[in-house]
Structures are given as structure tokens and as C-alpha cells.
Amino acid sequence: MHLLSIDSLSDAQVALILDEGARWFEYNRQPRRNSKRLDGLTVINAFFENSTRTLLSFEIAAKRLGAQVVVMQVERSSIKKGETLEDTARTLNAMRPDALVIRHGTSGAPGTVAALMDCPVINGGDGIGEHPTQALLDAATIRHRFGHVAGLRIAICGDLKHSRVARSNIKLLRRLGADLRLAGPPSLMPDDLPACDIDQAVDGAEVVMMLRVQRERMTEDLGDAPGEYLDRYGLTAARLAKATPHAAIMHPGPINRGVEIEGDLADDPARSLIILQVEMGVAVRMACLDLLTAERVA
């Protein structure tokens, strides 16, 4: 079994990951965290794009489960000598890992690698494709805060066109029964989604999830002046006032303060779930690794 997309998971598996994630979340708050569930297994993290949250949380998750973790140094690998992704996958497979986590700038790359591997492959983000474990940890964070996801009005706002996080969240949160409202600049909305005004999306929302403007993936510059994006499309205190009084703020990170969100809102201890998302990421990724390697430790 691989975890390449939200569609890779059945409803029962989603429920199991969220339940187990909640259990590991409490476990991780204990003084000592030395589970041996994956004792003797080896997990490879192969990240072809930069990462802080996803890379480190997968490494911490695997180690807390007792696995050996190898972080592939892509910048020092034979990729830099011209080796293809497929040949790299064959090489890694010959080393007999028990799980591989891959992030790659090309959409579909994890699937290409999975077809050549004898172990479970987890998509840690592929181009503008998907980021399934981010959606799972976001759903777990929402459930931790509200007790449920079904029926919540959730606004996802920003650069939806280039956001693999948004693609996975749209799939998962709709499956879980959320009422989604999607908004962003017209040029940063996918062709199959109508542009929506952010003020309309935030109005009455119980969760507001902001997305980073991924300028590195754009073929044309937005041409916005300093502060213009925040004023027109970002989350400000005045805009958040349109949401429900108990509305929570989310962001997958990294944050561009003063662009998609005001810094004070990102740090608001009563409203912001951004740091909780990071903490939940370790727990949910522990649940994912445990599920995918279950046959290897049986």
C-alpha cells in the first residue's frame, strides 16, 4: 500500500489515521516517547525540494516509532551527475528500505517511484499535485479544536492554483462533510474553480485556512506592490471580523507575514492553530507510517 493521494485511502483508513493521530498526539506530550512499534525497520526520506515541517516531522515520527531513519542528501547524490529518478528509485529499492517518503517538484513523481519500489511510498508533496499527509494533519487539527469536521464552514484562501495542500484538503475535507469556500485572486484559481471574493469566503466561516503565494511556481509575476496582496486577498483583522467569533486560523507554512496574513493574526494564541498544525503533523505522520508498515511488523 502506498499513500500517494487522498484517494489512496478508504474512508475507514482515514478514520483510523485520524483516531490514531489523536492518540499519538497525546503520547507525544509525555516526557518520554520511545515506542518500539517500528523497531528494526528503515525509513528513507528523499526530499528533492526544501522542507522544514514535513521533512523533520517525518524523521521525528519514524524515530519515535523506533525506526532507523536515513535522510537522502539529494544535493550530494548521483542525481547531480545525471542519474534519472527511476534509476535512483531502483538503487534505493535495492537497499531494502521498509518505507520511503518522497517530496519532488514534478507532479506524479511519487507514483513513478512507487511503481519501482517494493516498500510503501508516501507522497510528501509533488509539484502542484497533492500533499496528502498535510490534509490529514489539517483535518486532525480541526477535529482537535472543534471535535468534528462535518458541517463546519471552512474557507481556503490564496494561491489555490499552485497549492498541492489545497488539492488534498479539498478532497479530504469534502469527504469529511465540511462546507468549503474557496477564494483567491482570479489568476491564482484553478481553471475548474470559479473565482470567489475572499470577503465572501470568510463571512461566517469557522475555519480560515490561508495559503502561501507560490511565486516560485509562477510563469508570470503578479505585479503586486508591497502590501497590495494583503489588502486585496490576505487575512487582516478587519477581514477576520467577518468570520464567526470563534473562528480558527490555519496555514500550512511557511508563512509570508504581511502578504497572505497579518503577523499578529498568525501569532494569536486564541485563534491561530498554525503551531498546533505542526505538532499534529508529527502525530499524524506516526499514524501513517504505522498503518503503511503494519504488514512488515506483523
PDB file of C-alpha atoms in Angstrom:
ATOM      1  CA  MET A   1       0.000   0.000   0.000  1.00  0.00           C
ATOM      2  CA  HIS A   2       1.213   3.485  -0.897  1.00  0.00           C
ATOM      3  CA  LEU A   3      -0.027   6.898   0.232  1.00  0.00           C
ATOM      4  CA  LEU A   4       0.220   8.996  -2.917  1.00  0.00           C
ATOM      5  CA  SER A   5      -3.085  10.846  -2.774  1.00  0.00           C
ATOM      6  CA  ILE A   6      -6.083  11.258  -0.515  1.00  0.00           C
ATOM      7  CA  ASP A   7      -7.798   8.935  -2.973  1.00  0.00           C
ATOM      8  CA  SER A   8      -5.306   6.239  -1.909  1.00  0.00           C
ATOM      9  CA  LEU A   9      -7.196   5.950   1.383  1.00  0.00           C
ATOM     10  CA  SER A  10     -10.567   4.412   2.117  1.00  0.00           C
ATOM     11  CA  ASP A  11     -12.938   6.150   4.499  1.00  0.00           C
ATOM     12  CA  ALA A  12     -12.072   3.535   7.123  1.00  0.00           C
ATOM     13  CA  GLN A  13      -8.351   4.212   6.722  1.00  0.00           C
ATOM     14  CA  VAL A  14      -8.889   7.969   7.004  1.00  0.00           C
ATOM     15  CA  ALA A  15     -10.852   7.430  10.207  1.00  0.00           C
ATOM     16  CA  LEU A  16      -8.138   5.141  11.567  1.00  0.00           C
ATOM     17  CA  ILE A  17      -5.365   7.669  10.828  1.00  0.00           C
ATOM     18  CA  LEU A  18      -7.300  10.482  12.493  1.00  0.00           C
ATOM     19  CA  ASP A  19      -8.074   8.358  15.556  1.00  0.00           C
ATOM     20  CA  GLU A  20      -4.519   7.048  15.839  1.00  0.00           C
ATOM     21  CA  GLY A  21      -3.164  10.523  15.194  1.00  0.00           C
ATOM     22  CA  ALA A  22      -5.135  11.810  18.180  1.00  0.00           C
ATOM     23  CA  ARG A  23      -3.684   9.008  20.307  1.00  0.00           C
ATOM     24  CA  TRP A  24      -0.113   9.704  19.180  1.00  0.00           C
ATOM     25  CA  PHE A  25      -0.702  13.418  19.789  1.00  0.00           C
ATOM     26  CA  GLU A  26      -1.290  12.711  23.483  1.00  0.00           C
ATOM     27  CA  TYR A  27       1.591  10.229  23.532  1.00  0.00           C
ATOM     28  CA  ASN A  28       3.964  12.877  22.167  1.00  0.00           C
ATOM     29  CA  ARG A  29       3.168  15.171  25.086  1.00  0.00           C
ATOM     30  CA  GLN A  30       4.568  12.655  27.555  1.00  0.00           C
ATOM     31  CA  PRO A  31       8.073  13.230  28.985  1.00  0.00           C
ATOM     32  CA  ARG A  32       9.454  10.053  27.350  1.00  0.00           C
ATOM     33  CA  ARG A  33       8.499   8.892  23.867  1.00  0.00           C
ATOM     34  CA  ASN A  34      10.201   5.645  22.925  1.00  0.00           C
ATOM     35  CA  SER A  35       7.720   3.369  21.174  1.00  0.00           C
ATOM     36  CA  LYS A  36       9.230   0.319  19.513  1.00  0.00           C
ATOM     37  CA  ARG A  37       6.420  -0.339  17.019  1.00  0.00           C
ATOM     38  CA  LEU A  38       8.747   0.042  14.025  1.00  0.00           C
ATOM     39  CA  ASP A  39      11.827  -1.407  15.724  1.00  0.00           C
ATOM     40  CA  GLY A  40      14.183  -2.880  13.126  1.00  0.00           C
ATOM     41  CA  LEU A  41      12.595  -1.057  10.171  1.00  0.00           C
ATOM     42  CA  THR A  42      14.326   1.516   7.984  1.00  0.00           C
ATOM     43  CA  VAL A  43      12.645   4.647   6.605  1.00  0.00           C
ATOM     44  CA  ILE A  44      14.250   6.752   3.863  1.00  0.00           C
ATOM     45  CA  ASN A  45      13.361  10.419   3.472  1.00  0.00           C
ATOM     46  CA  ALA A  46      14.150  11.597  -0.068  1.00  0.00           C
ATOM     47  CA  PHE A  47      13.326  15.292  -0.391  1.00  0.00           C
ATOM     48  CA  PHE A  48      14.106  16.857  -3.758  1.00  0.00           C
ATOM     49  CA  GLU A  49      12.563  20.143  -2.609  1.00  0.00           C
ATOM     50  CA  ASN A  50      13.341  22.138   0.524  1.00  0.00           C
ATOM     51  CA  SER A  51      11.280  21.433   3.619  1.00  0.00           C
ATOM     52  CA  THR A  52      11.245  22.165   7.327  1.00  0.00           C
ATOM     53  CA  ARG A  53       7.932  20.918   8.731  1.00  0.00           C
ATOM     54  CA  THR A  54       7.352  17.850   6.543  1.00  0.00           C
ATOM     55  CA  LEU A  55      10.935  16.558   6.483  1.00  0.00           C
ATOM     56  CA  LEU A  56      11.585  16.952  10.199  1.00  0.00           C
ATOM     57  CA  SER A  57       8.177  15.700  11.283  1.00  0.00           C
ATOM     58  CA  PHE A  58       8.556  12.513   9.236  1.00  0.00           C
ATOM     59  CA  GLU A  59      12.027  11.978  10.703  1.00  0.00           C
ATOM     60  CA  ILE A  60      10.823  12.573  14.259  1.00  0.00           C
ATOM     61  CA  ALA A  61       7.725  10.435  13.663  1.00  0.00           C
ATOM     62  CA  ALA A  62       9.752   7.477  12.435  1.00  0.00           C
ATOM     63  CA  LYS A  63      12.290   7.746  15.248  1.00  0.00           C
ATOM     64  CA  ARG A  64       9.600   7.956  17.922  1.00  0.00           C
ATOM     65  CA  LEU A  65       8.203   4.734  16.496  1.00  0.00           C
ATOM     66  CA  GLY A  66      11.616   3.115  16.840  1.00  0.00           C
ATOM     67  CA  ALA A  67      12.633   3.039  13.157  1.00  0.00           C
ATOM     68  CA  GLN A  68      16.046   3.770  11.697  1.00  0.00           C
ATOM     69  CA  VAL A  69      15.856   6.908   9.551  1.00  0.00           C
ATOM     70  CA  VAL A  70      18.063   7.754   6.595  1.00  0.00           C
ATOM     71  CA  VAL A  71      17.792  11.228   5.051  1.00  0.00           C
ATOM     72  CA  MET A  72      18.935  11.139   1.440  1.00  0.00           C
ATOM     73  CA  GLN A  73      21.275  14.037   0.682  1.00  0.00           C
ATOM     74  CA  VAL A  74      19.877  14.918  -2.741  1.00  0.00           C
ATOM     75  CA  GLU A  75      22.399  17.706  -3.312  1.00  0.00           C
ATOM     76  CA  ARG A  76      25.200  15.160  -2.854  1.00  0.00           C
ATOM     77  CA  SER A  77      23.531  12.282  -4.685  1.00  0.00           C
ATOM     78  CA  SER A  78      24.041  10.910  -8.180  1.00  0.00           C
ATOM     79  CA  ILE A  79      21.001  12.917  -9.296  1.00  0.00           C
ATOM     80  CA  LYS A  80      23.527  15.739  -9.644  1.00  0.00           C
ATOM     81  CA  LYS A  81      25.546  13.524 -12.006  1.00  0.00           C
ATOM     82  CA  GLY A  82      22.586  12.969 -14.299  1.00  0.00           C
ATOM     83  CA  GLU A  83      21.040   9.851 -12.784  1.00  0.00           C
ATOM     84  CA  THR A  84      17.333   9.570 -13.565  1.00  0.00           C
ATOM     85  CA  LEU A  85      14.653   9.469 -10.903  1.00  0.00           C
ATOM     86  CA  GLU A  86      13.787   5.925 -11.996  1.00  0.00           C
ATOM     87  CA  ASP A  87      17.377   4.712 -11.590  1.00  0.00           C
ATOM     88  CA  THR A  88      17.553   6.411  -8.197  1.00  0.00           C
ATOM     89  CA  ALA A  89      14.378   4.556  -7.190  1.00  0.00           C
ATOM     90  CA  ARG A  90      15.860   1.227  -8.336  1.00  0.00           C
ATOM     91  CA  THR A  91      19.001   1.943  -6.323  1.00  0.00           C
ATOM     92  CA  LEU A  92      17.073   2.811  -3.163  1.00  0.00           C
ATOM     93  CA  ASN A  93      14.866  -0.253  -3.592  1.00  0.00           C
ATOM     94  CA  ALA A  94      17.944  -2.495  -3.752  1.00  0.00           C
ATOM     95  CA  MET A  95      18.863  -1.280  -0.257  1.00  0.00           C
ATOM     96  CA  ARG A  96      15.590  -2.800   1.014  1.00  0.00           C
ATOM     97  CA  PRO A  97      14.020   0.075   2.955  1.00  0.00           C
ATOM     98  CA  ASP A  98      10.727  -0.526   4.709  1.00  0.00           C
ATOM     99  CA  ALA A  99       9.194   2.828   3.728  1.00  0.00           C
ATOM    100  CA  LEU A 100      10.146   5.764   1.530  1.00  0.00           C
ATOM    101  CA  VAL A 101       8.917   9.332   1.954  1.00  0.00           C
ATOM    102  CA  ILE A 102       9.479  11.465  -1.125  1.00  0.00           C
ATOM    103  CA  ARG A 103       8.981  15.122  -1.961  1.00  0.00           C
ATOM    104  CA  HIS A 104       9.547  16.155  -5.560  1.00  0.00           C
ATOM    105  CA  GLY A 105       8.971  19.209  -7.716  1.00  0.00           C
ATOM    106  CA  THR A 106       7.328  17.208 -10.502  1.00  0.00           C
ATOM    107  CA  SER A 107       3.676  16.271 -10.130  1.00  0.00           C
ATOM    108  CA  GLY A 108       3.304  12.493 -10.269  1.00  0.00           C
ATOM    109  CA  ALA A 109       6.926  11.740  -9.341  1.00  0.00           C
ATOM    110  CA  PRO A 110       5.996   9.759  -6.184  1.00  0.00           C
ATOM    111  CA  GLY A 111       3.815   7.489  -8.318  1.00  0.00           C
ATOM    112  CA  THR A 112       6.694   6.899 -10.714  1.00  0.00           C
ATOM    113  CA  VAL A 113       8.911   5.922  -7.789  1.00  0.00           C
ATOM    114  CA  ALA A 114       6.223   3.781  -6.134  1.00  0.00           C
ATOM    115  CA  ALA A 115       5.919   1.653  -9.277  1.00  0.00           C
ATOM    116  CA  LEU A 116       9.563   0.640  -8.824  1.00  0.00           C
ATOM    117  CA  MET A 117       9.641   0.130  -5.055  1.00  0.00           C
ATOM    118  CA  ASP A 118       8.852  -2.962  -3.000  1.00  0.00           C
ATOM    119  CA  CYS A 119       8.050  -0.885   0.094  1.00  0.00           C
ATOM    120  CA  PRO A 120       5.308   1.643   0.875  1.00  0.00           C
ATOM    121  CA  VAL A 121       5.878   5.090  -0.638  1.00  0.00           C
ATOM    122  CA  ILE A 122       4.447   8.213   0.978  1.00  0.00           C
ATOM    123  CA  ASN A 123       3.974  11.390  -1.021  1.00  0.00           C
ATOM    124  CA  GLY A 124       5.474  14.271   0.949  1.00  0.00           C
ATOM    125  CA  GLY A 125       4.360  16.742  -1.721  1.00  0.00           C
ATOM    126  CA  ASP A 126       4.672  16.536  -5.512  1.00  0.00           C
ATOM    127  CA  GLY A 127       4.781  19.691  -7.604  1.00  0.00           C
ATOM    128  CA  ILE A 128       1.291  21.148  -7.749  1.00  0.00           C
ATOM    129  CA  GLY A 129      -0.193  17.661  -7.346  1.00  0.00           C
ATOM    130  CA  GLU A 130      -1.024  16.627  -3.785  1.00  0.00           C
ATOM    131  CA  HIS A 131       0.209  16.645  -0.199  1.00  0.00           C
ATOM    132  CA  PRO A 132      -1.992  14.005   1.469  1.00  0.00           C
ATOM    133  CA  THR A 133      -0.404  13.915   4.919  1.00  0.00           C
ATOM    134  CA  GLN A 134      -0.791  17.698   5.212  1.00  0.00           C
ATOM    135  CA  ALA A 135      -4.520  17.359   4.570  1.00  0.00           C
ATOM    136  CA  LEU A 136      -4.727  14.576   7.151  1.00  0.00           C
ATOM    137  CA  LEU A 137      -2.955  16.626   9.795  1.00  0.00           C
ATOM    138  CA  ASP A 138      -5.127  19.636   8.960  1.00  0.00           C
ATOM    139  CA  ALA A 139      -8.277  17.554   9.413  1.00  0.00           C
ATOM    140  CA  ALA A 140      -6.882  16.176  12.682  1.00  0.00           C
ATOM    141  CA  THR A 141      -6.134  19.715  13.875  1.00  0.00           C
ATOM    142  CA  ILE A 142      -9.649  20.885  13.048  1.00  0.00           C
ATOM    143  CA  ARG A 143     -11.145  17.884  14.825  1.00  0.00           C
ATOM    144  CA  HIS A 144      -8.936  18.517  17.857  1.00  0.00           C
ATOM    145  CA  ARG A 145     -10.188  22.108  18.052  1.00  0.00           C
ATOM    146  CA  PHE A 146     -13.881  21.606  17.242  1.00  0.00           C
ATOM    147  CA  GLY A 147     -14.469  17.929  17.976  1.00  0.00           C
ATOM    148  CA  HIS A 148     -15.661  17.294  14.419  1.00  0.00           C
ATOM    149  CA  VAL A 149     -15.207  18.366  10.798  1.00  0.00           C
ATOM    150  CA  ALA A 150     -18.646  17.647   9.320  1.00  0.00           C
ATOM    151  CA  GLY A 151     -20.786  20.740   8.910  1.00  0.00           C
ATOM    152  CA  LEU A 152     -18.006  23.255   9.577  1.00  0.00           C
ATOM    153  CA  ARG A 153     -17.720  26.214   7.220  1.00  0.00           C
ATOM    154  CA  ILE A 154     -14.099  26.258   6.099  1.00  0.00           C
ATOM    155  CA  ALA A 155     -12.597  28.950   3.873  1.00  0.00           C
ATOM    156  CA  ILE A 156      -9.447  28.042   1.934  1.00  0.00           C
ATOM    157  CA  CYS A 157      -7.961  31.219   0.528  1.00  0.00           C
ATOM    158  CA  GLY A 158      -4.958  32.251  -1.536  1.00  0.00           C
ATOM    159  CA  ASP A 159      -2.912  30.630  -4.282  1.00  0.00           C
ATOM    160  CA  LEU A 160      -5.097  27.608  -4.967  1.00  0.00           C
ATOM    161  CA  LYS A 161      -3.720  27.184  -8.484  1.00  0.00           C
ATOM    162  CA  HIS A 162      -0.283  26.081  -7.315  1.00  0.00           C
ATOM    163  CA  SER A 163      -1.241  24.565  -3.956  1.00  0.00           C
ATOM    164  CA  ARG A 164      -0.902  20.811  -3.526  1.00  0.00           C
ATOM    165  CA  VAL A 165      -2.089  21.388   0.045  1.00  0.00           C
ATOM    166  CA  ALA A 166      -5.342  22.861  -1.221  1.00  0.00           C
ATOM    167  CA  ARG A 167      -5.911  19.983  -3.646  1.00  0.00           C
ATOM    168  CA  SER A 168      -5.569  17.371  -0.925  1.00  0.00           C
ATOM    169  CA  ASN A 169      -7.595  19.389   1.584  1.00  0.00           C
ATOM    170  CA  ILE A 170     -10.452  19.933  -0.854  1.00  0.00           C
ATOM    171  CA  LYS A 171     -10.674  16.191  -1.430  1.00  0.00           C
ATOM    172  CA  LEU A 172     -10.445  15.206   2.227  1.00  0.00           C
ATOM    173  CA  LEU A 173     -12.487  17.928   3.908  1.00  0.00           C
ATOM    174  CA  ARG A 174     -15.354  17.431   1.457  1.00  0.00           C
ATOM    175  CA  ARG A 175     -15.266  13.690   2.177  1.00  0.00           C
ATOM    176  CA  LEU A 176     -15.488  14.520   5.882  1.00  0.00           C
ATOM    177  CA  GLY A 177     -18.556  16.689   5.344  1.00  0.00           C
ATOM    178  CA  ALA A 178     -17.151  20.226   5.582  1.00  0.00           C
ATOM    179  CA  ASP A 179     -18.773  23.168   3.801  1.00  0.00           C
ATOM    180  CA  LEU A 180     -15.863  24.545   1.761  1.00  0.00           C
ATOM    181  CA  ARG A 181     -15.496  28.054   0.417  1.00  0.00           C
ATOM    182  CA  LEU A 182     -12.596  28.632  -1.951  1.00  0.00           C
ATOM    183  CA  ALA A 183     -11.192  32.063  -2.744  1.00  0.00           C
ATOM    184  CA  GLY A 184      -8.168  33.664  -4.339  1.00  0.00           C
ATOM    185  CA  PRO A 185      -7.011  36.091  -6.973  1.00  0.00           C
ATOM    186  CA  PRO A 186      -8.558  35.197 -10.368  1.00  0.00           C
ATOM    187  CA  SER A 187      -5.110  34.438 -11.828  1.00  0.00           C
ATOM    188  CA  LEU A 188      -4.340  32.060  -8.933  1.00  0.00           C
ATOM    189  CA  MET A 189      -7.521  29.984  -9.119  1.00  0.00           C
ATOM    190  CA  PRO A 190      -7.555  26.620 -10.932  1.00  0.00           C
ATOM    191  CA  ASP A 191      -9.439  26.624 -14.222  1.00  0.00           C
ATOM    192  CA  ASP A 192     -12.095  24.274 -12.827  1.00  0.00           C
ATOM    193  CA  LEU A 193     -12.882  26.505  -9.838  1.00  0.00           C
ATOM    194  CA  PRO A 194     -14.696  29.831 -10.112  1.00  0.00           C
ATOM    195  CA  ALA A 195     -13.005  32.851  -8.561  1.00  0.00           C
ATOM    196  CA  CYS A 196     -14.610  33.899  -5.288  1.00  0.00           C
ATOM    197  CA  ASP A 197     -14.147  37.058  -3.276  1.00  0.00           C
ATOM    198  CA  ILE A 198     -12.231  36.428  -0.060  1.00  0.00           C
ATOM    199  CA  ASP A 199     -14.629  38.560   1.958  1.00  0.00           C
ATOM    200  CA  GLN A 200     -17.499  36.320   0.870  1.00  0.00           C
ATOM    201  CA  ALA A 201     -15.490  33.191   1.660  1.00  0.00           C
ATOM    202  CA  VAL A 202     -14.534  34.350   5.164  1.00  0.00           C
ATOM    203  CA  ASP A 203     -18.018  35.651   6.002  1.00  0.00           C
ATOM    204  CA  GLY A 204     -19.436  33.281   8.631  1.00  0.00           C
ATOM    205  CA  ALA A 205     -16.533  30.844   8.376  1.00  0.00           C
ATOM    206  CA  GLU A 206     -15.465  28.791  11.372  1.00  0.00           C
ATOM    207  CA  VAL A 207     -12.033  27.964   9.948  1.00  0.00           C
ATOM    208  CA  VAL A 208      -9.963  30.217   7.697  1.00  0.00           C
ATOM    209  CA  MET A 209      -7.057  28.443   6.025  1.00  0.00           C
ATOM    210  CA  MET A 210      -4.635  30.759   4.252  1.00  0.00           C
ATOM    211  CA  LEU A 211      -2.202  29.604   1.563  1.00  0.00           C
ATOM    212  CA  ARG A 212       1.245  30.893   0.646  1.00  0.00           C
ATOM    213  CA  VAL A 213       1.672  32.697  -2.659  1.00  0.00           C
ATOM    214  CA  GLN A 214       3.971  30.296  -4.536  1.00  0.00           C
ATOM    215  CA  ARG A 215       5.799  32.778  -6.715  1.00  0.00           C
ATOM    216  CA  GLU A 216       8.490  30.200  -7.499  1.00  0.00           C
ATOM    217  CA  ARG A 217       5.921  28.178  -9.476  1.00  0.00           C
ATOM    218  CA  MET A 218       4.505  31.119 -11.448  1.00  0.00           C
ATOM    219  CA  THR A 219       5.367  31.744 -15.078  1.00  0.00           C
ATOM    220  CA  GLU A 220       4.290  35.394 -14.786  1.00  0.00           C
ATOM    221  CA  ASP A 221       4.805  37.739 -11.842  1.00  0.00           C
ATOM    222  CA  LEU A 222       1.693  39.010 -10.090  1.00  0.00           C
ATOM    223  CA  GLY A 223       2.986  42.539 -10.379  1.00  0.00           C
ATOM    224  CA  ASP A 224       1.622  43.484  -6.961  1.00  0.00           C
ATOM    225  CA  ALA A 225       3.103  46.350  -4.991  1.00  0.00           C
ATOM    226  CA  PRO A 226       4.255  45.843  -1.371  1.00  0.00           C
ATOM    227  CA  GLY A 227       1.201  45.363   0.844  1.00  0.00           C
ATOM    228  CA  GLU A 228      -1.205  45.184  -2.097  1.00  0.00           C
ATOM    229  CA  TYR A 229      -1.779  41.414  -1.917  1.00  0.00           C
ATOM    230  CA  LEU A 230      -2.580  41.531   1.810  1.00  0.00           C
ATOM    231  CA  ASP A 231      -5.040  44.355   1.323  1.00  0.00           C
ATOM    232  CA  ARG A 232      -6.869  42.686  -1.575  1.00  0.00           C
ATOM    233  CA  TYR A 233      -6.551  38.956  -0.888  1.00  0.00           C
ATOM    234  CA  GLY A 234      -4.890  38.375   2.508  1.00  0.00           C
ATOM    235  CA  LEU A 235      -6.210  37.822   6.012  1.00  0.00           C
ATOM    236  CA  THR A 236      -6.406  41.022   8.019  1.00  0.00           C
ATOM    237  CA  ALA A 237      -8.061  41.664  11.372  1.00  0.00           C
ATOM    238  CA  ALA A 238     -10.861  43.563   9.631  1.00  0.00           C
ATOM    239  CA  ARG A 239     -11.464  40.675   7.248  1.00  0.00           C
ATOM    240  CA  LEU A 240     -11.361  38.070  10.035  1.00  0.00           C
ATOM    241  CA  ALA A 241     -14.075  40.030  11.843  1.00  0.00           C
ATOM    242  CA  LYS A 242     -16.478  38.778   9.169  1.00  0.00           C
ATOM    243  CA  ALA A 243     -15.931  35.188  10.342  1.00  0.00           C
ATOM    244  CA  THR A 244     -17.600  33.656  13.391  1.00  0.00           C
ATOM    245  CA  PRO A 245     -16.315  34.912  16.763  1.00  0.00           C
ATOM    246  CA  HIS A 246     -14.684  31.546  17.485  1.00  0.00           C
ATOM    247  CA  ALA A 247     -13.161  31.131  14.000  1.00  0.00           C
ATOM    248  CA  ALA A 248      -9.755  29.453  13.871  1.00  0.00           C
ATOM    249  CA  ILE A 249      -6.847  30.439  11.623  1.00  0.00           C
ATOM    250  CA  MET A 250      -4.745  27.861   9.797  1.00  0.00           C
ATOM    251  CA  HIS A 251      -1.766  27.960   7.432  1.00  0.00           C
ATOM    252  CA  PRO A 252       0.377  25.039   6.204  1.00  0.00           C
ATOM    253  CA  GLY A 253       3.539  27.157   6.250  1.00  0.00           C
ATOM    254  CA  PRO A 254       5.912  28.609   5.509  1.00  0.00           C
ATOM    255  CA  ILE A 255       4.179  31.903   6.259  1.00  0.00           C
ATOM    256  CA  ASN A 256       4.792  35.091   4.322  1.00  0.00           C
ATOM    257  CA  ARG A 257       3.917  37.589   7.038  1.00  0.00           C
ATOM    258  CA  GLY A 258       2.351  40.740   5.726  1.00  0.00           C
ATOM    259  CA  VAL A 259       1.490  39.049   2.424  1.00  0.00           C
ATOM    260  CA  GLU A 260      -1.193  36.372   2.867  1.00  0.00           C
ATOM    261  CA  ILE A 261      -1.696  37.036   6.586  1.00  0.00           C
ATOM    262  CA  GLU A 262      -1.009  39.724   9.163  1.00  0.00           C
ATOM    263  CA  GLY A 263       1.707  38.632  11.571  1.00  0.00           C
ATOM    264  CA  ASP A 264      -0.355  39.353  14.676  1.00  0.00           C
ATOM    265  CA  LEU A 265      -3.109  37.026  13.455  1.00  0.00           C
ATOM    266  CA  ALA A 266      -0.646  34.212  12.793  1.00  0.00           C
ATOM    267  CA  ASP A 267       0.570  34.543  16.387  1.00  0.00           C
ATOM    268  CA  ASP A 268      -2.832  34.985  18.062  1.00  0.00           C
ATOM    269  CA  PRO A 269      -2.894  32.264  20.766  1.00  0.00           C
ATOM    270  CA  ALA A 270      -6.685  32.261  20.913  1.00  0.00           C
ATOM    271  CA  ARG A 271      -7.342  31.942  17.180  1.00  0.00           C
ATOM    272  CA  SER A 272      -4.272  30.598  15.412  1.00  0.00           C
ATOM    273  CA  LEU A 273      -3.831  26.823  15.035  1.00  0.00           C
ATOM    274  CA  ILE A 274      -0.645  27.138  12.989  1.00  0.00           C
ATOM    275  CA  ILE A 275       1.730  25.805  15.647  1.00  0.00           C
ATOM    276  CA  LEU A 276      -0.805  23.130  16.601  1.00  0.00           C
ATOM    277  CA  GLN A 277      -0.753  22.010  12.964  1.00  0.00           C
ATOM    278  CA  VAL A 278       2.993  21.452  13.232  1.00  0.00           C
ATOM    279  CA  GLU A 279       2.629  19.450  16.427  1.00  0.00           C
ATOM    280  CA  MET A 280      -0.222  17.429  14.962  1.00  0.00           C
ATOM    281  CA  GLY A 281       1.918  16.731  11.905  1.00  0.00           C
ATOM    282  CA  VAL A 282       4.284  14.518  13.892  1.00  0.00           C
ATOM    283  CA  ALA A 283       1.407  12.551  15.395  1.00  0.00           C
ATOM    284  CA  VAL A 284      -0.481  12.037  12.129  1.00  0.00           C
ATOM    285  CA  ARG A 285       2.670  11.015  10.296  1.00  0.00           C
ATOM    286  CA  MET A 286       3.337   8.486  13.046  1.00  0.00           C
ATOM    287  CA  ALA A 287      -0.131   7.089  12.351  1.00  0.00           C
ATOM    288  CA  CYS A 288       0.553   6.975   8.600  1.00  0.00           C
ATOM    289  CA  LEU A 289       3.896   5.196   8.997  1.00  0.00           C
ATOM    290  CA  ASP A 290       2.355   2.735  11.446  1.00  0.00           C
ATOM    291  CA  LEU A 291      -0.521   1.948   9.074  1.00  0.00           C
ATOM    292  CA  LEU A 292       1.606   1.536   5.966  1.00  0.00           C
ATOM    293  CA  THR A 293       4.212  -0.705   7.609  1.00  0.00           C
ATOM    294  CA  ALA A 294       1.751  -2.830   9.594  1.00  0.00           C
ATOM    295  CA  GLU A 295       2.345  -5.920   7.436  1.00  0.00           C
ATOM    296  CA  ARG A 296       6.106  -5.633   7.919  1.00  0.00           C
ATOM    297  CA  VAL A 297       5.921  -5.726  11.695  1.00  0.00           C
ATOM    298  CA  ALA A 298       3.128  -8.292  11.990  1.00  0.00           C
TER     299      ALA A 298
END
